[in-house]
Short mmCIF file of C-alpha atoms in Angstrom, two decimals:
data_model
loop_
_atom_site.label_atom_id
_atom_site.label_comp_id
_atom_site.label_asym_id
_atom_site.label_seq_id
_atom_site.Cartn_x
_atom_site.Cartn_y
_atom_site.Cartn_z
CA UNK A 1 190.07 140.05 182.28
CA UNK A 2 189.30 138.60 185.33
CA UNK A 3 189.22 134.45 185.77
CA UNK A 4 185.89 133.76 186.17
CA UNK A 5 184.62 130.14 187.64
CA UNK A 6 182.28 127.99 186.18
CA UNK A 7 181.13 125.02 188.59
CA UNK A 8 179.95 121.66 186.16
CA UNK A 9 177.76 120.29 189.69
CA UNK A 10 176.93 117.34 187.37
CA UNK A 11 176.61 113.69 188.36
CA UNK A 12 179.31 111.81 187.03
CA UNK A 13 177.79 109.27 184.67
CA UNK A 14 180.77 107.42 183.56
CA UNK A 15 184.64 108.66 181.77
CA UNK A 16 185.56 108.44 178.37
CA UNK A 17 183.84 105.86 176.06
CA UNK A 18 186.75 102.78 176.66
CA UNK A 19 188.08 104.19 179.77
CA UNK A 20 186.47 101.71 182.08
CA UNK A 21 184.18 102.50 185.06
CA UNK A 22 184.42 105.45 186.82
CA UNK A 23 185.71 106.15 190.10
CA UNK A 24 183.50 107.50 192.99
CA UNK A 25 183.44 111.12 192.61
CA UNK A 26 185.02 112.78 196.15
CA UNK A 27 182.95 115.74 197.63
CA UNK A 28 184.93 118.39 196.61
CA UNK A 29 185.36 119.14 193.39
CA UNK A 30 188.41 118.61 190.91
CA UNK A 31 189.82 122.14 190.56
CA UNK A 32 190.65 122.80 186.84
CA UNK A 33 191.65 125.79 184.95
CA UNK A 34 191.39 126.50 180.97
CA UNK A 35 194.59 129.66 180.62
CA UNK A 36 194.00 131.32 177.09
CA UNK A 37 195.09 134.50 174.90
CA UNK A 38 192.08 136.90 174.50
CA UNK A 39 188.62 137.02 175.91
CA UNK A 40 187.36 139.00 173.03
CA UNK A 41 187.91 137.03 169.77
CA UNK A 42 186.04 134.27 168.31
CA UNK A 43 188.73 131.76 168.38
CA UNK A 44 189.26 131.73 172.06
CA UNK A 45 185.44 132.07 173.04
CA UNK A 46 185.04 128.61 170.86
CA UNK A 47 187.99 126.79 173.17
CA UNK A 48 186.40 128.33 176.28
CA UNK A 49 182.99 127.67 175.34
CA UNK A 50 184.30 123.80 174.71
CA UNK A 51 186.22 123.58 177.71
CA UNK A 52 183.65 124.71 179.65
CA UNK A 53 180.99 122.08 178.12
CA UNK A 54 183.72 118.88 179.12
CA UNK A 55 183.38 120.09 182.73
CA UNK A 56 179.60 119.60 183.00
CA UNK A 57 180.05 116.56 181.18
CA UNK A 58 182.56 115.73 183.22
CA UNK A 59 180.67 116.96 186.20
CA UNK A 60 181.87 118.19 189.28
CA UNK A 61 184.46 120.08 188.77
CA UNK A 62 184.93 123.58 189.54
CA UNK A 63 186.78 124.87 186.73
CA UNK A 64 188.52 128.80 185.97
CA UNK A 65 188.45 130.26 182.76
CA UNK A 66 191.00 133.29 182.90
CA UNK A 67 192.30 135.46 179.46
CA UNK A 68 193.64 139.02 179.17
CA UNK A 69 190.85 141.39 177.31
CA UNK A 70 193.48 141.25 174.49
CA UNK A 71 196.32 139.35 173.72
CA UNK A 72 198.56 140.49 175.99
CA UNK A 73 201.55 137.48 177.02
CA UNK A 74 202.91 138.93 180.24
CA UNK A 75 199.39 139.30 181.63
CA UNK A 76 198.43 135.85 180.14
CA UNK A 77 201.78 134.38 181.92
CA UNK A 78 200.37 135.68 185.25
CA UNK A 79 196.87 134.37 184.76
CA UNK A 80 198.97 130.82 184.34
CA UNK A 81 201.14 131.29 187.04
CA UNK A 82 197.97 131.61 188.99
CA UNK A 83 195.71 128.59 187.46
CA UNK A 84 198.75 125.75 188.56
CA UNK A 85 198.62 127.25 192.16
CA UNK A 86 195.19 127.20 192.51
CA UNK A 87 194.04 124.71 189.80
CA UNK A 88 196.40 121.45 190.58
CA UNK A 89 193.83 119.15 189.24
CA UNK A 90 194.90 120.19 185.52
CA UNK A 91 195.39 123.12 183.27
CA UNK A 92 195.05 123.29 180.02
CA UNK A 93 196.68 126.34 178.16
CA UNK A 94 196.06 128.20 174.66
CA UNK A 95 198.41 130.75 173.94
CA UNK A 96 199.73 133.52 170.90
CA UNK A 97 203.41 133.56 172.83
CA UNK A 98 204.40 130.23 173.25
CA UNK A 99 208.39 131.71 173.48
CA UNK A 100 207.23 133.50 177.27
CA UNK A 101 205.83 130.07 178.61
CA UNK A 102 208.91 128.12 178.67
CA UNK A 103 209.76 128.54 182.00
CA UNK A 104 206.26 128.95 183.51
CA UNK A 105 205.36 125.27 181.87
CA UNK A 106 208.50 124.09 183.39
CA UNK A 107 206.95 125.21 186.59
CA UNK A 108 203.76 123.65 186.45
CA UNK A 109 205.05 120.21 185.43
CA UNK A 110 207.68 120.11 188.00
CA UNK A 111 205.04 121.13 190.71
CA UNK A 112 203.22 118.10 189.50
CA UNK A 113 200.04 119.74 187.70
CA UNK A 114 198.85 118.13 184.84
CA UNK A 115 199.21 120.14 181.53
CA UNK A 116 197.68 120.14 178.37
CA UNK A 117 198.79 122.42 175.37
CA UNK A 118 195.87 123.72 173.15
CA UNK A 119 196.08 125.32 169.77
CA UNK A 120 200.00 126.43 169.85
CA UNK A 121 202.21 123.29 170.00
CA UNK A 122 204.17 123.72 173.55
CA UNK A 123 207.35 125.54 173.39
CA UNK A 124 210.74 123.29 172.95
CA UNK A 125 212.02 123.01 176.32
CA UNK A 126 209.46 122.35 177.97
CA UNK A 127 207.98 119.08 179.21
CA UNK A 128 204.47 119.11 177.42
CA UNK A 129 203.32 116.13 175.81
CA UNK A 130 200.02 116.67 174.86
CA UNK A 131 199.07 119.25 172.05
CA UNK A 132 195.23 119.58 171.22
CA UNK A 133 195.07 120.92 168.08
CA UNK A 134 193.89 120.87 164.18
CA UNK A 135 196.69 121.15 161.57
CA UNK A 136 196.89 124.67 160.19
CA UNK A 137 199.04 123.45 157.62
CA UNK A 138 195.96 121.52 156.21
CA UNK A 139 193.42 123.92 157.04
CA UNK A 140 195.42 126.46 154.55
CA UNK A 141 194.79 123.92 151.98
CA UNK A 142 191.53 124.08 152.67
CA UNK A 143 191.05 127.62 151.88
CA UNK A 144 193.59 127.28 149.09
CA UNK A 145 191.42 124.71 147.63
CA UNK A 146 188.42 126.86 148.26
CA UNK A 147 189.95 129.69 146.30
CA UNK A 148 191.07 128.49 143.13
CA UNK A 149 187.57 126.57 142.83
CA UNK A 150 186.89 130.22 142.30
CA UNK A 151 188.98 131.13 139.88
CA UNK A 152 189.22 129.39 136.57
CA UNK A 153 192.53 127.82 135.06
CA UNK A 154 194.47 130.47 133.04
CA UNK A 155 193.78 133.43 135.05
CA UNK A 156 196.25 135.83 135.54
CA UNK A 157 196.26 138.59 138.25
CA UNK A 158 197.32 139.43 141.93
CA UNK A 159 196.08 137.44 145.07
CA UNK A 160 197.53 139.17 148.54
CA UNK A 161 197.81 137.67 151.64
CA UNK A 162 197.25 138.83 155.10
CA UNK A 163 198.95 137.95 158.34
CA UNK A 164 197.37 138.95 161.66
CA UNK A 165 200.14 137.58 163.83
CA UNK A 166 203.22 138.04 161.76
CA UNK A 167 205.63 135.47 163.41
CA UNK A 168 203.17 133.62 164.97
CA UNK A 169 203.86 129.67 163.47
CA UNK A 170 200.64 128.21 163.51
CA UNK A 171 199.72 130.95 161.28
CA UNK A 172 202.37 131.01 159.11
CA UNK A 173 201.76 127.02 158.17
CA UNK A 174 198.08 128.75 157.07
CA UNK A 175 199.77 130.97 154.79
CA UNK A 176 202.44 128.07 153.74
CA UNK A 177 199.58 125.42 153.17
CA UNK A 178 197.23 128.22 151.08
CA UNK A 179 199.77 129.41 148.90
CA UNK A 180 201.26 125.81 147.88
CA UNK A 181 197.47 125.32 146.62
CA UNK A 182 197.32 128.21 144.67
CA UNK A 183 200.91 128.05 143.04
CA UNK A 184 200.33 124.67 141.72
CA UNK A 185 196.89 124.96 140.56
CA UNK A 186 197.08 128.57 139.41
CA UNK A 187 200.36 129.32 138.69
CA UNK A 188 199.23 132.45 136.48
CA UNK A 189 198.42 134.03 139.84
CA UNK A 190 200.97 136.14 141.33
CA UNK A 191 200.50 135.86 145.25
CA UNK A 192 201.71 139.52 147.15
CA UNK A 193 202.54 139.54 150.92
CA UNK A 194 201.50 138.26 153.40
CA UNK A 195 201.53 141.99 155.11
CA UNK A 196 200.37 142.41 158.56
CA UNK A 197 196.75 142.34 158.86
CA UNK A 198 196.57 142.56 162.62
CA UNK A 199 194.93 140.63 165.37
CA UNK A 200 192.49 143.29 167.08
CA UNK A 201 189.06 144.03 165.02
CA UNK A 202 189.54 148.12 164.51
CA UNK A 203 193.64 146.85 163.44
CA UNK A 204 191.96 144.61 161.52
CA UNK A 205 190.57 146.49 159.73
CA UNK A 206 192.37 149.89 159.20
CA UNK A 207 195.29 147.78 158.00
CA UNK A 208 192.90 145.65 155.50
CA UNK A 209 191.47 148.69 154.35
CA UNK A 210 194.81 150.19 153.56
CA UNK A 211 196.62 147.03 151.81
CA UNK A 212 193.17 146.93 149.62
CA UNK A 213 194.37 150.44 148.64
CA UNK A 214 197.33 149.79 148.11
CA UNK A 215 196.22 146.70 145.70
CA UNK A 216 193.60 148.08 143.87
CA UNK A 217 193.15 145.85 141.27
CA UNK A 218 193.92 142.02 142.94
CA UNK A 219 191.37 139.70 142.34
CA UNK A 220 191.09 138.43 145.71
CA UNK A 221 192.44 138.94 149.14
CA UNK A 222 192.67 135.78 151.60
CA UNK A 223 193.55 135.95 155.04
CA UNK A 224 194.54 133.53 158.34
CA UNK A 225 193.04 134.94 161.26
CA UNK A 226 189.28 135.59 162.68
CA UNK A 227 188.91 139.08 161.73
CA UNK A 228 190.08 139.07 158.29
CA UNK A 229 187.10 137.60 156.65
CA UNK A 230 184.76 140.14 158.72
CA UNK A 231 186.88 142.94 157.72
CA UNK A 232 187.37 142.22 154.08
CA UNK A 233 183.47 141.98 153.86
CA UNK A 234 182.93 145.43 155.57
CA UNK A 235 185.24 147.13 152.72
CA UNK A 236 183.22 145.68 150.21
CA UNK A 237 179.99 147.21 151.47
CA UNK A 238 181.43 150.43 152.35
CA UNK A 239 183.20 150.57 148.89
CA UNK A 240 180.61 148.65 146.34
CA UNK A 241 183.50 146.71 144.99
CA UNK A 242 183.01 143.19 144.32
CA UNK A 243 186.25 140.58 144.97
CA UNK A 244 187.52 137.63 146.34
CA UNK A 245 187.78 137.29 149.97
CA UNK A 246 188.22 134.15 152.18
CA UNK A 247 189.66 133.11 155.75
CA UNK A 248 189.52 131.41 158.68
CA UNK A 249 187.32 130.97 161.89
CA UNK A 250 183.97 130.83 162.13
CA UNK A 251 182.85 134.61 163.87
CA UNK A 252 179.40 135.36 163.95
CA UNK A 253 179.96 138.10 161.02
CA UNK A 254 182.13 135.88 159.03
CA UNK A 255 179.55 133.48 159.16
CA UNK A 256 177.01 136.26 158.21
CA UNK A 257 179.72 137.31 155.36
CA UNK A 258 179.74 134.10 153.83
CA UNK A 259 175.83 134.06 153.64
CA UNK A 260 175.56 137.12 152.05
CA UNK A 261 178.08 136.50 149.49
CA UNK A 262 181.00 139.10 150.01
CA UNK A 263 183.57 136.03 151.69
CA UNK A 264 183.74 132.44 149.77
CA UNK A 265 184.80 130.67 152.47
CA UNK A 266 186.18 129.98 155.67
CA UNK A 267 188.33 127.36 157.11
CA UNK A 268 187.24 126.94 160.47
CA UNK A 269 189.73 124.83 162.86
CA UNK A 270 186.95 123.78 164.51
CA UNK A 271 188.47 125.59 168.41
CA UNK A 272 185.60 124.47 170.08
CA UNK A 273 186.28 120.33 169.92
CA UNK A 274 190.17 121.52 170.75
CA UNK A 275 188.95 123.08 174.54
CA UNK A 276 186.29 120.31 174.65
CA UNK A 277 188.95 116.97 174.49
CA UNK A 278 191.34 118.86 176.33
CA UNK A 279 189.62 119.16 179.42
CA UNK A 280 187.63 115.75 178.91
CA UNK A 281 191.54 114.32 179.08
CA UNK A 282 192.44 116.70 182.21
CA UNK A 283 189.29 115.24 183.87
CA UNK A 284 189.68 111.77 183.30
CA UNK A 285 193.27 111.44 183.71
CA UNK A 286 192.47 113.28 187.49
CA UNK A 287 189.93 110.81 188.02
CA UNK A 288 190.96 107.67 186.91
CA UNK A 289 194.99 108.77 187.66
CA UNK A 290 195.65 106.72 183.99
CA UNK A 291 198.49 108.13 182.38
CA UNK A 292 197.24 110.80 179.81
CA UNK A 293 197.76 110.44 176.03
CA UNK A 294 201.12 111.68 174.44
CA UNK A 295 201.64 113.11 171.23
CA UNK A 296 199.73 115.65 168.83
CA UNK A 297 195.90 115.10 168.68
CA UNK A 298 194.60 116.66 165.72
CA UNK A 299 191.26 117.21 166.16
CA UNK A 300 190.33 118.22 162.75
CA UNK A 301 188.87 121.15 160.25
CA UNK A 302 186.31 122.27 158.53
CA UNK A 303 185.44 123.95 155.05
CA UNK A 304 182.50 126.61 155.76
CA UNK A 305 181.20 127.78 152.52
CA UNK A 306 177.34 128.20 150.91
CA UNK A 307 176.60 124.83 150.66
CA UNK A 308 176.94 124.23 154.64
CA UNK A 309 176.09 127.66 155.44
CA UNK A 310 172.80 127.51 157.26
CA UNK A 311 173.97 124.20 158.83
CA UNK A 312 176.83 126.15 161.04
CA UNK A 313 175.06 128.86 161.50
CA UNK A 314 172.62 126.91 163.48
CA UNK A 315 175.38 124.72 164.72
CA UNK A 316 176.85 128.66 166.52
CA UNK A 317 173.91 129.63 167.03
CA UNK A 318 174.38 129.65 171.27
CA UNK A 319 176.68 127.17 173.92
CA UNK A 320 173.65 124.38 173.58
CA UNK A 321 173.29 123.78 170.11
CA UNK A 322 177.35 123.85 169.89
CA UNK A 323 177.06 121.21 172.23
CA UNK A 324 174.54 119.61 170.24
CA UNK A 325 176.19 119.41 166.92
CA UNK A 326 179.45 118.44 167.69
CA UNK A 327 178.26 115.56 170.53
CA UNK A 328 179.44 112.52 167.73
CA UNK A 329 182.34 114.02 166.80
CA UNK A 330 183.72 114.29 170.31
CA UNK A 331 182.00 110.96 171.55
CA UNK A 332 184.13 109.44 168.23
CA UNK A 333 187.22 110.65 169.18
CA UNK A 334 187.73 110.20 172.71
CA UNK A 335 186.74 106.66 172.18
CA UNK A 336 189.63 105.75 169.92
CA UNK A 337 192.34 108.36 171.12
CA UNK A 338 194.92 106.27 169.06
CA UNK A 339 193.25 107.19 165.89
CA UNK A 340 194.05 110.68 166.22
CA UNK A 341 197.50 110.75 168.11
CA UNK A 342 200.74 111.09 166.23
CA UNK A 343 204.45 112.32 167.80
CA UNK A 344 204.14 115.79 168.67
CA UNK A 345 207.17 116.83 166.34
CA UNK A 346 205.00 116.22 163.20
CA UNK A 347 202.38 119.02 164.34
CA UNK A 348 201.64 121.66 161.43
#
């Protein structure tokens, strides 16, 4: 995909609740960049989406959103390499291959261009010190806790597990943080996999449809990534079979699974606040020229299920009403950074 430029032409009204008065804005705008892995999946649009809302609140700055049209590292590496020559105010960078960004980080910092790491902790080596991002470990729990809310004590059966990014960390804690729910609080359950789900929606699903196959008679199948849930639901309407599904992310047709009943849950990691503080930090820091915060900043989760259905649905309905509902959750935040900081080695 192309970078494509959104320009926040904004009065600046003040910085971050606590940060003191703001500067005078100069004429030109602060040239920002938000680098992620895929234009074409929900979890990305929600970081973009939130990134872009910080720079009109921000205002005046002219910032680039760039991603590959899938998740595609090399191509994603390039799109960075351009952002921190063209983008010196700050760039903030999601990626799926942390491993290929060692040295281009490395770059960046030693040019002097401020960088924040969203989503996928920052590679060891490298001289990020600011991750933006929930703990996946805990969201996993989430779902765990989700499932076996489902299932009453003393059941026996099979539960499988899906991977979309096999060897992919963040998603591995998921699976790590699900399954230590489940084990203690059904341990009648035996848990199969996780087998590779994959990342891409027609992947998704082919592979989904095939490990249901294979697993004809498992009482539920759980996933970690944004297509599962979608997918899942699409075999039971094609098939007329009834079972357990849950996830993660909140896409518009896992949403619209959960409200028609084929998916439980979700755990959403709640991407869009992640993009949203990270460039609200790049911003001010460029402003102001205060040393930005170090550490991990969780910035939270969030159980999506039938009782809060409608609620988030409304809540992703369009860019405005995402801006809307999350407006006292970010105001809370980046007025007590401290609150939500710890060392970045204790990320999960």
């Amino acid at each position: 995909m192309r970078p494509h430029r959104y320009v926040a032409a904004f009065a600046v009204a003040g910085l971050l609740a606590g940060c003191g008065a703001a500067e005078p804005s100069a004429d030109t705008p602060l040239k920002m960049a938000f680098v992620y892995a895929t234009s074409t999946q929900n979890p990305f649009q929600e970081m973009a989406f939130g990134a872009k809302a910080a720079a009109a609140d921000a205002g005046n700055i002219d910032l680039t959103l760039s991603a590959p049209s899938q998740v595609d590292g090399p191509q994603e590496v390039q799109l960075f390499q351009s952002a921190i020559r063209n983008s010196k105010d700050g760039v903030a960078l999601e990626t799926l291959t942390p491993d290929l960004f060692v040295r281009p980080l490395n770059q960046a910092t030693d040019l002097g261009v401020p960088i924040v790491a969203v989503d996928t902790a920052p590679p060891a080596g490298t001289k990020v010190d600011l991750f933006i991002g929930n703990s996946n470990t805990e969201l996993g729990k989430l779902l765990g806790e989700e499932f076996v809310k489902q299932v009453p004590e003393g059941t026996t059966g099979e539960v499988v597990l899906g991977n979309a990014i096999p060897g992919l960390t963040l998603l591995q804690q998921r699976l790590d943080g699900m399954k230590s729910v489940i084990e203690a609080k059904r341990p009648g359950l035996t848990i199969t996999g996780p087998f590779d789900s994959g990342s891409e929606p027609t992947s998704n699903f082919n592979k989904w449809n095939d490990i249901v196959k294979a697993h004809p008679d498992a009482i539920g199948y759980l996933g970690v990534g944004a297509q599962d849930a979608v997918s899942l639901a699409l075999i039971q309407k094609n098939t007329g079979r009834k079972f357990l599904a849950g996830s993660c992310d909140p896409d518009v047709a896992a949403l619209q699974a959960v409200k028609d009943g084929y998916v439980f849950a979700l755990a959403s990691p709640e991407h869009w606040m992640k993009g949203y503080v990270a460039l609200r930090i790049l911003a001010d820091h460029a402003r102001t020229k205060k040393e930005m915060p170090k550490g991990w900043w969780d910035t939270g989760s969030l159980v999506v299920n039938a009782a809060n259905i409608d609620q988030i649905m409304a809540r992703q309905k369009d860019e405005d009403s995402r801006k809307a509902a999350f407006k006292a959750e970010t105001d809370k935040q980046l007025a007590d950074p401290a609150k939500h900081l710890k060392p970045i080695g204790e990320a999960n």
